[in-house]
Amino acid sequence: MVGPRRPLFVLFGSSIVEYSFSDQGWGAILAHIYSRKADIFLRGYSGWNSRQAVEVLDQVFPKDDAVQPSLVIVYFGGNDSVSPHPRGLSSHVPLSEYVENMRKIAIHLKSLSEKTRIIFLTTPPVNEAQMLEILGVEDRTNERCQTYADALVRMCQEMGIKAINLCDAFKQRHDWSSTCFTDGIHLSAVGSKIMAREILKVLKEAEWKPSLHWESLPIEFA
């Protein structure tokens, strides 16, 4: 660690997190906005689902660390919601297990510190045609993405956790399917801007003390 010590934000998830600092990604947007105010740590693992995430919680977020995150932004669901493979060779996780895995993640994060705040991101929609054309796969559908997204939001409401339904947020743009993705799944600069905007909106409206919105945090060595 280098000082002075700033609030620590952790981005935890699959490829949409891992790639969030590339191509005008949403992680890079947040890092720029919070420069001199907070340190943003990337813990993204391409191809992972919620089942794998649960297995490493204690390693990624040790409960006995002296310094705990001020904010954890969690994204899993895109890989969980792929179509099941007849021989179990996909990353598919059944909906009920996905929700319980996300609940386990939430419980663990809540136990880190009474000041650790959490935002869960749902899976965004997909451009099924673009996904097939570029990646040659057709294992994801918008219908299933929406189902997993809505289920996660309901769980977060039950647990009092902030959630962003990216299916709903993206579909507010009439041209979302042609502008928000690079390959039908991963985010373009436009998709990342939507993601960052929704996160900043939650941070501004949350009644957290202290506030973690960038306008409320002090500038280091101002």
mmCIF file of N, CA, C and O in Angstrom, residues 86-126:
data_model
loop_
_atom_site.group_PDB
_atom_site.id
_atom_site.type_symbol
_atom_site.label_atom_id
_atom_site.label_comp_id
_atom_site.label_asym_id
_atom_site.label_seq_id
_atom_site.Cartn_x
_atom_site.Cartn_y
_atom_site.Cartn_z
ATOM 1 N N PRO A 86 -26.232 -30.188 -22.403
ATOM 2 C CA PRO A 86 -26.747 -31.513 -22.001
ATOM 3 C C PRO A 86 -25.766 -32.330 -21.177
ATOM 4 O O PRO A 86 -26.174 -33.188 -20.388
ATOM 5 N N ARG A 87 -24.457 -32.082 -21.331
ATOM 6 C CA ARG A 87 -23.460 -32.818 -20.541
ATOM 7 C C ARG A 87 -22.816 -31.932 -19.476
ATOM 8 O O ARG A 87 -21.771 -32.280 -18.935
ATOM 9 N N GLY A 88 -23.439 -30.787 -19.193
ATOM 10 C CA GLY A 88 -22.936 -29.911 -18.147
ATOM 11 C C GLY A 88 -21.631 -29.233 -18.474
ATOM 12 O O GLY A 88 -20.848 -28.914 -17.573
ATOM 13 N N LEU A 89 -21.362 -28.997 -19.764
ATOM 14 C CA LEU A 89 -20.076 -28.451 -20.184
ATOM 15 C C LEU A 89 -20.102 -26.944 -20.394
ATOM 16 O O LEU A 89 -19.235 -26.394 -21.058
ATOM 17 N N SER A 90 -21.087 -26.275 -19.866
ATOM 18 C CA SER A 90 -21.150 -24.818 -19.984
ATOM 19 C C SER A 90 -21.016 -24.192 -18.605
ATOM 20 O O SER A 90 -20.951 -24.886 -17.587
ATOM 21 N N SER A 91 -20.986 -22.868 -18.577
ATOM 22 C CA SER A 91 -20.881 -22.142 -17.306
ATOM 23 C C SER A 91 -22.247 -21.938 -16.654
ATOM 24 O O SER A 91 -22.347 -21.258 -15.633
ATOM 25 N N HIS A 92 -23.277 -22.528 -17.236
ATOM 26 C CA HIS A 92 -24.642 -22.348 -16.746
ATOM 27 C C HIS A 92 -24.780 -22.721 -15.270
ATOM 28 O O HIS A 92 -24.268 -23.740 -14.815
ATOM 29 N N VAL A 93 -25.466 -21.842 -14.538
ATOM 30 C CA VAL A 93 -25.847 -22.109 -13.150
ATOM 31 C C VAL A 93 -27.363 -21.933 -13.064
ATOM 32 O O VAL A 93 -27.874 -20.887 -13.477
ATOM 33 N N PRO A 94 -28.094 -22.921 -12.578
ATOM 34 C CA PRO A 94 -29.550 -22.779 -12.478
ATOM 35 C C PRO A 94 -29.945 -21.527 -11.698
ATOM 36 O O PRO A 94 -29.227 -21.095 -10.782
ATOM 37 N N LEU A 95 -31.074 -20.958 -12.058
ATOM 38 C CA LEU A 95 -31.484 -19.674 -11.489
ATOM 39 C C LEU A 95 -31.521 -19.699 -9.960
ATOM 40 O O LEU A 95 -31.021 -18.774 -9.308
ATOM 41 N N SER A 96 -32.095 -20.729 -9.383
ATOM 42 C CA SER A 96 -32.209 -20.774 -7.920
ATOM 43 C C SER A 96 -30.832 -20.820 -7.261
ATOM 44 O O SER A 96 -30.601 -20.160 -6.236
ATOM 45 N N GLU A 97 -29.900 -21.575 -7.845
ATOM 46 C CA GLU A 97 -28.554 -21.626 -7.290
ATOM 47 C C GLU A 97 -27.834 -20.293 -7.486
ATOM 48 O O GLU A 97 -27.102 -19.841 -6.588
ATOM 49 N N TYR A 98 -28.042 -19.670 -8.635
ATOM 50 C CA TYR A 98 -27.439 -18.351 -8.892
ATOM 51 C C TYR A 98 -27.854 -17.352 -7.820
ATOM 52 O O TYR A 98 -27.009 -16.641 -7.252
ATOM 53 N N VAL A 99 -29.131 -17.302 -7.524
ATOM 54 C CA VAL A 99 -29.619 -16.359 -6.508
ATOM 55 C C VAL A 99 -28.988 -16.670 -5.152
ATOM 56 O O VAL A 99 -28.561 -15.757 -4.434
ATOM 57 N N GLU A 100 -28.905 -17.939 -4.790
ATOM 58 C CA GLU A 100 -28.319 -18.302 -3.504
ATOM 59 C C GLU A 100 -26.824 -18.001 -3.465
ATOM 60 O O GLU A 100 -26.291 -17.591 -2.434
ATOM 61 N N ASN A 101 -26.141 -18.189 -4.584
ATOM 62 C CA ASN A 101 -24.722 -17.828 -4.636
ATOM 63 C C ASN A 101 -24.530 -16.331 -4.432
ATOM 64 O O ASN A 101 -23.623 -15.895 -3.699
ATOM 65 N N MET A 102 -25.370 -15.547 -5.078
ATOM 66 C CA MET A 102 -25.269 -14.093 -4.933
ATOM 67 C C MET A 102 -25.620 -13.673 -3.502
ATOM 68 O O MET A 102 -25.037 -12.730 -2.957
ATOM 69 N N ARG A 103 -26.530 -14.406 -2.893
ATOM 70 C CA ARG A 103 -26.864 -14.131 -1.491
ATOM 71 C C ARG A 103 -25.649 -14.416 -0.600
ATOM 72 O O ARG A 103 -25.346 -13.656 0.326
ATOM 73 N N LYS A 104 -24.939 -15.513 -0.871
ATOM 74 C CA LYS A 104 -23.740 -15.843 -0.099
ATOM 75 C C LYS A 104 -22.671 -14.762 -0.260
ATOM 76 O O LYS A 104 -21.990 -14.397 0.710
ATOM 77 N N ILE A 105 -22.520 -14.265 -1.479
ATOM 78 C CA ILE A 105 -21.555 -13.181 -1.713
ATOM 79 C C ILE A 105 -21.947 -11.950 -0.906
ATOM 80 O O ILE A 105 -21.105 -11.320 -0.257
ATOM 81 N N ALA A 106 -23.221 -11.615 -0.926
ATOM 82 C CA ALA A 106 -23.698 -10.440 -0.196
ATOM 83 C C ALA A 106 -23.465 -10.596 1.307
ATOM 84 O O ALA A 106 -23.007 -9.653 1.977
ATOM 85 N N ILE A 107 -23.777 -11.756 1.838
ATOM 86 C CA ILE A 107 -23.595 -11.990 3.275
ATOM 87 C C ILE A 107 -22.128 -11.852 3.652
ATOM 88 O O ILE A 107 -21.775 -11.250 4.676
ATOM 89 N N HIS A 108 -21.246 -12.416 2.834
ATOM 90 C CA HIS A 108 -19.816 -12.326 3.125
ATOM 91 C C HIS A 108 -19.357 -10.873 3.102
ATOM 92 O O HIS A 108 -18.621 -10.425 4.003
ATOM 93 N N LEU A 109 -19.759 -10.131 2.091
ATOM 94 C CA LEU A 109 -19.318 -8.731 1.972
ATOM 95 C C LEU A 109 -19.864 -7.885 3.121
ATOM 96 O O LEU A 109 -19.164 -7.013 3.637
ATOM 97 N N LYS A 110 -21.089 -8.160 3.513
ATOM 98 C CA LYS A 110 -21.668 -7.418 4.633
ATOM 99 C C LYS A 110 -20.894 -7.667 5.928
ATOM 100 O O LYS A 110 -20.848 -6.800 6.809
ATOM 101 N N SER A 111 -20.273 -8.838 6.035
ATOM 102 C CA SER A 111 -19.564 -9.197 7.267
ATOM 103 C C SER A 111 -18.175 -8.562 7.361
ATOM 104 O O SER A 111 -17.540 -8.634 8.410
ATOM 105 N N LEU A 112 -17.703 -7.960 6.274
ATOM 106 C CA LEU A 112 -16.349 -7.403 6.279
ATOM 107 C C LEU A 112 -16.223 -6.218 7.220
ATOM 108 O O LEU A 112 -15.263 -6.074 7.955
ATOM 109 N N SER A 113 -17.213 -5.339 7.153
ATOM 110 C CA SER A 113 -17.185 -4.113 7.956
ATOM 111 C C SER A 113 -18.553 -3.480 7.896
ATOM 112 O O SER A 113 -19.241 -3.559 6.874
ATOM 113 N N GLU A 114 -18.943 -2.830 8.966
ATOM 114 C CA GLU A 114 -20.241 -2.146 8.949
ATOM 115 C C GLU A 114 -20.228 -0.944 8.007
ATOM 116 O O GLU A 114 -21.281 -0.414 7.659
ATOM 117 N N LYS A 115 -19.037 -0.541 7.559
ATOM 118 C CA LYS A 115 -18.926 0.594 6.635
ATOM 119 C C LYS A 115 -18.715 0.159 5.188
ATOM 120 O O LYS A 115 -18.600 1.005 4.308
ATOM 121 N N THR A 116 -18.663 -1.133 4.934
ATOM 122 C CA THR A 116 -18.515 -1.614 3.554
ATOM 123 C C THR A 116 -19.859 -1.544 2.851
ATOM 124 O O THR A 116 -20.835 -2.155 3.300
ATOM 125 N N ARG A 117 -19.911 -0.808 1.763
ATOM 126 C CA ARG A 117 -21.137 -0.649 0.977
ATOM 127 C C ARG A 117 -21.071 -1.563 -0.245
ATOM 128 O O ARG A 117 -19.985 -1.865 -0.747
ATOM 129 N N ILE A 118 -22.239 -1.950 -0.745
ATOM 130 C CA ILE A 118 -22.308 -2.941 -1.818
ATOM 131 C C ILE A 118 -23.271 -2.471 -2.901
ATOM 132 O O ILE A 118 -24.353 -1.961 -2.604
ATOM 133 N N ILE A 119 -22.869 -2.669 -4.150
ATOM 134 C CA ILE A 119 -23.759 -2.491 -5.293
ATOM 135 C C ILE A 119 -23.670 -3.752 -6.142
ATOM 136 O O ILE A 119 -22.572 -4.170 -6.523
ATOM 137 N N PHE A 120 -24.801 -4.359 -6.444
ATOM 138 C CA PHE A 120 -24.836 -5.507 -7.343
ATOM 139 C C PHE A 120 -25.306 -5.049 -8.724
ATOM 140 O O PHE A 120 -26.270 -4.282 -8.835
ATOM 141 N N LEU A 121 -24.626 -5.535 -9.746
ATOM 142 C CA LEU A 121 -24.997 -5.265 -11.128
ATOM 143 C C LEU A 121 -25.586 -6.528 -11.731
ATOM 144 O O LEU A 121 -25.005 -7.605 -11.610
ATOM 145 N N THR A 122 -26.714 -6.405 -12.404
ATOM 146 C CA THR A 122 -27.275 -7.578 -13.075
ATOM 147 C C THR A 122 -26.608 -7.764 -14.433
ATOM 148 O O THR A 122 -25.887 -6.890 -14.927
ATOM 149 N N THR A 123 -26.869 -8.917 -15.036
ATOM 150 C CA THR A 123 -26.424 -9.106 -16.406
ATOM 151 C C THR A 123 -27.145 -8.122 -17.324
ATOM 152 O O THR A 123 -28.336 -7.850 -17.141
ATOM 153 N N PRO A 124 -26.434 -7.546 -18.293
ATOM 154 C CA PRO A 124 -27.106 -6.713 -19.282
ATOM 155 C C PRO A 124 -27.784 -7.596 -20.328
ATOM 156 O O PRO A 124 -27.609 -8.825 -20.326
ATOM 157 N N PRO A 125 -28.545 -7.007 -21.237
ATOM 158 C CA PRO A 125 -29.081 -7.796 -22.346
ATOM 159 C C PRO A 125 -27.949 -8.178 -23.296
ATOM 160 O O PRO A 125 -26.789 -7.807 -23.077
ATOM 161 N N VAL A 126 -28.262 -8.912 -24.334
ATOM 162 C CA VAL A 126 -27.274 -9.275 -25.349
ATOM 163 C C VAL A 126 -27.846 -8.993 -26.733
ATOM 164 O O VAL A 126 -29.061 -8.929 -26.914
#
